[in-house]
PDB file of C-alpha atoms in Angstrom:
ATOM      1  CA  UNK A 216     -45.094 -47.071  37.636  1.00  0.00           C
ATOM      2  CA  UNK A 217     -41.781 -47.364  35.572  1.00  0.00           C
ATOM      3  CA  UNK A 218     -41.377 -50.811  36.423  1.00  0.00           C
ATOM      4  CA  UNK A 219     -44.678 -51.302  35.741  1.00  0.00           C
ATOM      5  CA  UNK A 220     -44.249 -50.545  31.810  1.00  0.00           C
ATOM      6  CA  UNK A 221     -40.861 -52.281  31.932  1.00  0.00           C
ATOM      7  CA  UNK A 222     -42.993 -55.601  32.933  1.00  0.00           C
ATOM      8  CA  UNK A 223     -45.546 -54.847  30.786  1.00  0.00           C
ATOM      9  CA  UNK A 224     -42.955 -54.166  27.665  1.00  0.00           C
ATOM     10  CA  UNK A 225     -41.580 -57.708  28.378  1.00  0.00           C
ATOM     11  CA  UNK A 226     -44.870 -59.187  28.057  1.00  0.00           C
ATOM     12  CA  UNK A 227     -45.075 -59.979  32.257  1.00  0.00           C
ATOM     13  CA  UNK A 228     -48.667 -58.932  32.739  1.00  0.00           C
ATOM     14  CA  UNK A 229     -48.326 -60.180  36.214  1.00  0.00           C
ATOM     15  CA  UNK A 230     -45.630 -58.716  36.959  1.00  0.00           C
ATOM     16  CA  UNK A 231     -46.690 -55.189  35.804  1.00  0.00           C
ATOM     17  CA  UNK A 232     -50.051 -55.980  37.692  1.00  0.00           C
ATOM     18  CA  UNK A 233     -48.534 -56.547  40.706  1.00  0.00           C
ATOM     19  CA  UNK A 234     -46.149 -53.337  40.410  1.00  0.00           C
ATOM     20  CA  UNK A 235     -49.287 -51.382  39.575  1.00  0.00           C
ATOM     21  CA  UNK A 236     -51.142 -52.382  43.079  1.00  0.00           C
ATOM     22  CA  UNK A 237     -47.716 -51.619  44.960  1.00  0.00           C
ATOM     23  CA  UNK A 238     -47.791 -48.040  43.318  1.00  0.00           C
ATOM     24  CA  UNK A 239     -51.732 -47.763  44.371  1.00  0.00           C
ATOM     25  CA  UNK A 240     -50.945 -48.917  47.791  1.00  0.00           C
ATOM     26  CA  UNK A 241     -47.911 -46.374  47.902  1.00  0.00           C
ATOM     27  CA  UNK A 242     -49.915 -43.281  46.296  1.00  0.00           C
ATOM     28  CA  UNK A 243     -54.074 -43.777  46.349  1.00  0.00           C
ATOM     29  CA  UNK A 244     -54.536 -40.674  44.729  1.00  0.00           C
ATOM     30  CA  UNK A 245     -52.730 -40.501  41.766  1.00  0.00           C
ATOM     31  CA  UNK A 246     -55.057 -41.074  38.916  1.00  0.00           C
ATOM     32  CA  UNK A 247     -52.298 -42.719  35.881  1.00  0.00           C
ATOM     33  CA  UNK A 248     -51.832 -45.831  38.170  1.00  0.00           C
ATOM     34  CA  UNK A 249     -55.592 -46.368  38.306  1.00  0.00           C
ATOM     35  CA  UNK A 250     -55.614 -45.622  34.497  1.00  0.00           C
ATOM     36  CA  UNK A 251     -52.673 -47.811  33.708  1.00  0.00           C
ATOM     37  CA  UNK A 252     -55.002 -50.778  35.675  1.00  0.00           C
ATOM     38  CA  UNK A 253     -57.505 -49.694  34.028  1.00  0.00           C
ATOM     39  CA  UNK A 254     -55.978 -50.198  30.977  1.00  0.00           C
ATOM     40  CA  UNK A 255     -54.071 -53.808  31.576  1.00  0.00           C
ATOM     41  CA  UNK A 256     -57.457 -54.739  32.779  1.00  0.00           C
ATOM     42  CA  UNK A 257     -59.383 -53.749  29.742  1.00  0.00           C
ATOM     43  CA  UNK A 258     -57.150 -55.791  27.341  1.00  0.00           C
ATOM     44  CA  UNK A 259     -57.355 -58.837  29.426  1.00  0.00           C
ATOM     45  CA  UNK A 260     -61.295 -58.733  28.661  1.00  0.00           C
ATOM     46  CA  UNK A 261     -62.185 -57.538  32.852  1.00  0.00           C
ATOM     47  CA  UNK A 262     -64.198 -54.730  31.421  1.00  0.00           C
ATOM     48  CA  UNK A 263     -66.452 -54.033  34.990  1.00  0.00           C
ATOM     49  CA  UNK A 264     -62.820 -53.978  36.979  1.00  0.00           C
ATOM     50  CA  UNK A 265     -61.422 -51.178  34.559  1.00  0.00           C
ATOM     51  CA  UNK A 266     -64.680 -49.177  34.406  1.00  0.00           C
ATOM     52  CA  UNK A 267     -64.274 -49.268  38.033  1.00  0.00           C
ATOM     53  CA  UNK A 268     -59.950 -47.751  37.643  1.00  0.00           C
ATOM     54  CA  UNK A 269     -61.323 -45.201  35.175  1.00  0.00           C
ATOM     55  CA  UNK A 270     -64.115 -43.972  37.828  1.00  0.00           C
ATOM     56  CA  UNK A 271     -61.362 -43.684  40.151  1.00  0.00           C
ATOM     57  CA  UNK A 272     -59.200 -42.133  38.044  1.00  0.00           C
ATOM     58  CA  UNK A 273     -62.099 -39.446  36.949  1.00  0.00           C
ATOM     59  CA  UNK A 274     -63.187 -38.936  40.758  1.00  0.00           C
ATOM     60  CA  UNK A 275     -59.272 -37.780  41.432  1.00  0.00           C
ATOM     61  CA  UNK A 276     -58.730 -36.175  38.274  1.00  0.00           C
ATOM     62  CA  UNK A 277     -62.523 -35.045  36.652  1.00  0.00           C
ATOM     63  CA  UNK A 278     -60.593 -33.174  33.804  1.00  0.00           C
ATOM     64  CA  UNK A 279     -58.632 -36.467  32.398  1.00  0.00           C
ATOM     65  CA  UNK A 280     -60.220 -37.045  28.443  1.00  0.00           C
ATOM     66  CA  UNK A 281     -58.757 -40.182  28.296  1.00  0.00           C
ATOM     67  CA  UNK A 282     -60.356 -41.886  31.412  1.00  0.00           C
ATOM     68  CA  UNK A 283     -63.737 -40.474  30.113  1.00  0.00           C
ATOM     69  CA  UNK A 284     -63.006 -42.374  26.859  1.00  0.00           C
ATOM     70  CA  UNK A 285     -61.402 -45.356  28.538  1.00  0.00           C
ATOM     71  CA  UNK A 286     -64.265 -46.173  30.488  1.00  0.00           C
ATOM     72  CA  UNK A 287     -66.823 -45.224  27.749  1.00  0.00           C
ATOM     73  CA  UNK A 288     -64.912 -47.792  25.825  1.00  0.00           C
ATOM     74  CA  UNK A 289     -65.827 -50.723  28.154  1.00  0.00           C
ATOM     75  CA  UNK A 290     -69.397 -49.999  28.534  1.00  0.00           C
ATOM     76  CA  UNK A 291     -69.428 -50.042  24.973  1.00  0.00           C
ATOM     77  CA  UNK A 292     -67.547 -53.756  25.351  1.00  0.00           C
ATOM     78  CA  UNK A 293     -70.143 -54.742  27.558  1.00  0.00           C
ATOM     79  CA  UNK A 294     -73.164 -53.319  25.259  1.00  0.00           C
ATOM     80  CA  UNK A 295     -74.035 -50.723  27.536  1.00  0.00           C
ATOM     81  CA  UNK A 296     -74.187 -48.099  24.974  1.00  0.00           C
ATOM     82  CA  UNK A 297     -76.036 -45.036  26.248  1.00  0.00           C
ATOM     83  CA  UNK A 298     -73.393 -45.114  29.320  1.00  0.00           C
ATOM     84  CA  UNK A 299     -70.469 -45.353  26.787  1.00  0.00           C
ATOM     85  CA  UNK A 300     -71.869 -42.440  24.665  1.00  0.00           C
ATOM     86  CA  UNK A 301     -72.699 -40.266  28.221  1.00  0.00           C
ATOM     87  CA  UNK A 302     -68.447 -40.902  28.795  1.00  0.00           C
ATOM     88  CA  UNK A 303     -67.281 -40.263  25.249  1.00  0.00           C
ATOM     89  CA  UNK A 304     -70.054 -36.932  25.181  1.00  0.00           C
ATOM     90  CA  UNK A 305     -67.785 -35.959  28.738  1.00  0.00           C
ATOM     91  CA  UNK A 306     -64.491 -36.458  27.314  1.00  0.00           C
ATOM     92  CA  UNK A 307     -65.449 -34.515  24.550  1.00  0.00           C
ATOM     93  CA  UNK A 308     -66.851 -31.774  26.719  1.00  0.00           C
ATOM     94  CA  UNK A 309     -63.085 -31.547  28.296  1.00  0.00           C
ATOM     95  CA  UNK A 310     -61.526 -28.834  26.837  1.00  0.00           C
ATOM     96  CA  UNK A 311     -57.972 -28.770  25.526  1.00  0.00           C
ATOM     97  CA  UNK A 312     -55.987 -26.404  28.102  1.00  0.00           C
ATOM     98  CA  UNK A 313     -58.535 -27.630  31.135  1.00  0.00           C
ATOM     99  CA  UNK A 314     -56.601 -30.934  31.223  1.00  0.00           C
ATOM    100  CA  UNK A 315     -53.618 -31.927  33.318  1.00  0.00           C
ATOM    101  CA  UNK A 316     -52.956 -34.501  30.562  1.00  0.00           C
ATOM    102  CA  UNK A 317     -52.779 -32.892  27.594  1.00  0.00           C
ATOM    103  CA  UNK A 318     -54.049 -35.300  24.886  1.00  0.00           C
ATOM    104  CA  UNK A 319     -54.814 -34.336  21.244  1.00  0.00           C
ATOM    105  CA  UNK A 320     -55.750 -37.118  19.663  1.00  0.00           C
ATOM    106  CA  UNK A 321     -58.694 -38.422  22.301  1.00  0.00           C
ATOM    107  CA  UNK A 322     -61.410 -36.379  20.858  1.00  0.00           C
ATOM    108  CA  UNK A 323     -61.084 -38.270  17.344  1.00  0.00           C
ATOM    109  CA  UNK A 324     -61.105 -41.393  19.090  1.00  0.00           C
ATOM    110  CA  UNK A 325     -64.317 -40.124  20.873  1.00  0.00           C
ATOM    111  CA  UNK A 326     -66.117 -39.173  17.786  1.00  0.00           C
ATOM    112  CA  UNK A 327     -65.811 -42.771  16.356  1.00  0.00           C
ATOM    113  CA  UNK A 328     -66.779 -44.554  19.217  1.00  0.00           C
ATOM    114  CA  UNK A 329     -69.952 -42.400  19.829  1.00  0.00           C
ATOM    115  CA  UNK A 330     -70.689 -43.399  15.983  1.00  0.00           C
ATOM    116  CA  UNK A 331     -69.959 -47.029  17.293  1.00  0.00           C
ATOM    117  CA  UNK A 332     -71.698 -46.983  20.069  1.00  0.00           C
ATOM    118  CA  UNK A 333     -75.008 -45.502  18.218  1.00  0.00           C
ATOM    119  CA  UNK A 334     -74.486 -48.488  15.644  1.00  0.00           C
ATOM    120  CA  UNK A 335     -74.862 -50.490  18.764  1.00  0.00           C
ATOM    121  CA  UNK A 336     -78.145 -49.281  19.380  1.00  0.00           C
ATOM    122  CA  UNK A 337     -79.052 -49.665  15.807  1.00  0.00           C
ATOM    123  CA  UNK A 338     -79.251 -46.156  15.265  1.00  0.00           C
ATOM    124  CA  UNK A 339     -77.530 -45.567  11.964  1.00  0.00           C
ATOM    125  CA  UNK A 340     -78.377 -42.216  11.006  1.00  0.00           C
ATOM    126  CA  UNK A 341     -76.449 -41.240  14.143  1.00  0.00           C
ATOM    127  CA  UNK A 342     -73.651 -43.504  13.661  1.00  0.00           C
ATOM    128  CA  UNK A 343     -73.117 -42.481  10.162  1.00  0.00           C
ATOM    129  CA  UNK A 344     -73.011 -38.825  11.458  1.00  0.00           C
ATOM    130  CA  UNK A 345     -70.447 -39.301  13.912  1.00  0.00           C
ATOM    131  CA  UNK A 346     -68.234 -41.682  11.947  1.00  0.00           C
ATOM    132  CA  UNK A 347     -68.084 -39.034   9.169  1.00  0.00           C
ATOM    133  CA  UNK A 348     -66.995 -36.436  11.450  1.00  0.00           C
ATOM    134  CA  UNK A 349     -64.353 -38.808  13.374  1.00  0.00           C
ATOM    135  CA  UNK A 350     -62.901 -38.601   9.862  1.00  0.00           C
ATOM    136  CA  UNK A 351     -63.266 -35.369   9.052  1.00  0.00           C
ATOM    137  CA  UNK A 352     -61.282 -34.220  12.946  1.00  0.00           C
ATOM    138  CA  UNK A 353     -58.538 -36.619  11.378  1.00  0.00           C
ATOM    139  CA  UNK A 354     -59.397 -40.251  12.984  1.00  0.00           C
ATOM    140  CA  UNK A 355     -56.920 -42.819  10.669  1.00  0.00           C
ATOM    141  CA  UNK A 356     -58.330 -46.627  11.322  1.00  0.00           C
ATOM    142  CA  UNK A 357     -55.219 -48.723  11.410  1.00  0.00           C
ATOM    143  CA  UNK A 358     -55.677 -52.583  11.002  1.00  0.00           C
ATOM    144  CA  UNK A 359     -54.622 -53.824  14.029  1.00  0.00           C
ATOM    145  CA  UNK A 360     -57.550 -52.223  15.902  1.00  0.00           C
ATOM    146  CA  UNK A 361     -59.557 -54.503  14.889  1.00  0.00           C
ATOM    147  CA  UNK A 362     -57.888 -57.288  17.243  1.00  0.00           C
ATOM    148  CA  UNK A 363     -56.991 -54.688  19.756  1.00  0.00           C
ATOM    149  CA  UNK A 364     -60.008 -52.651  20.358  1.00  0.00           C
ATOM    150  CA  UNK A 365     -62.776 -54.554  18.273  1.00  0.00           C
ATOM    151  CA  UNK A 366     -63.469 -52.129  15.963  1.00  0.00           C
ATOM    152  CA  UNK A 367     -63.785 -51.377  12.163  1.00  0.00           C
ATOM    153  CA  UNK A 368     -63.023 -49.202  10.002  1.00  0.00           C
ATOM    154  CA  UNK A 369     -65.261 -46.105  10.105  1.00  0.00           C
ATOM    155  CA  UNK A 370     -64.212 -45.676   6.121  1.00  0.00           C
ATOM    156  CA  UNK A 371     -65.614 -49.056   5.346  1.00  0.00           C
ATOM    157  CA  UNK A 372     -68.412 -48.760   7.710  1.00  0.00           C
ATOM    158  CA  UNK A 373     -69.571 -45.409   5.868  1.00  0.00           C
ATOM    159  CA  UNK A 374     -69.466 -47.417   2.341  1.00  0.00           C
ATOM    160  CA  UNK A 375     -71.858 -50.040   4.099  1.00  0.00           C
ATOM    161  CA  UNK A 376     -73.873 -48.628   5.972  1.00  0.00           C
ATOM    162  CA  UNK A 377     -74.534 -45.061   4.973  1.00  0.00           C
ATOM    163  CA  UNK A 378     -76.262 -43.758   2.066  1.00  0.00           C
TER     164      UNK A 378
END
């Protein structure tokens, strides 16, 4: 997996690709090289391959927040927003201690892409609720998110949409 992130650090996505599938070939059941495919595979727009990592991931490792959110954020990519919202709900659900991975900034994330993921559906009431209290458990927007993930600012969001 090290070389993997060495590859991927010098911008060889290919390279770090094909690491990554040696490392699953070597070890099947350990659940970061399925999330780090996952995750190459979600920024190369192959949303349906890396929901299928992060289900693999979450069947070897059902206490992992991040897969949860991982793969709630590419159903949300591919509009299927009651899925996404079922995934963020379960990472959510995770409690801190339960988890292998200890992560303690995922449940922030979560928050704002349930209120994204309502504002999918068109239900704004919702999505103003949950982007309110992304902020309010500390989520900070940063700019480049919106290239990256394809998401705005919740702040900006609120101003617009919520009364």
């Amino acid at each position: 997996m090290n070389l993997a992130l060495l590859y991927e650090k010098w911008d060889k996505i290919d390279l770090s690709m094909n690491a990554i599938n040696k490392a699953i070939l070597i070890n099947p059941y350990y659940s970061n090289s399925y999330i780090a495919r996952g995750e190459r595979r979600r920024k190369m727009g192959l949303y349906k391959e890396a929901i299928s990592d992060f289900s693999i991931a979450i069947m070897l490792d059902s206490t992992n927040k991040i897969s949860f959110n991982n793969r709630g954020l590419c159903k949300f990519y591919i509009k299927d927003y009651e899925e996404a919202i079922f995934d963020f709900e379960k990472a959510l659900s995770i409690n801190l201690g339960e988890s292998f991975v200890e992560n303690f900034e995922t449940d922030k994330y979560s928050y704002n892409n349930i209120a994204n993921s309502y504002f999918g559906l068109g239900n704004i009431n919702r999505a103003c609720e949950y982007w309110r209290l992304a902020l309010n458990k500390g989520y900070q927007y940063k700019s480049e998110w919106k290239e990256l993930y394809n998401i705005d600012d919740p702040k900006l969001l609120i101003e617009k949409y919520c009364k």
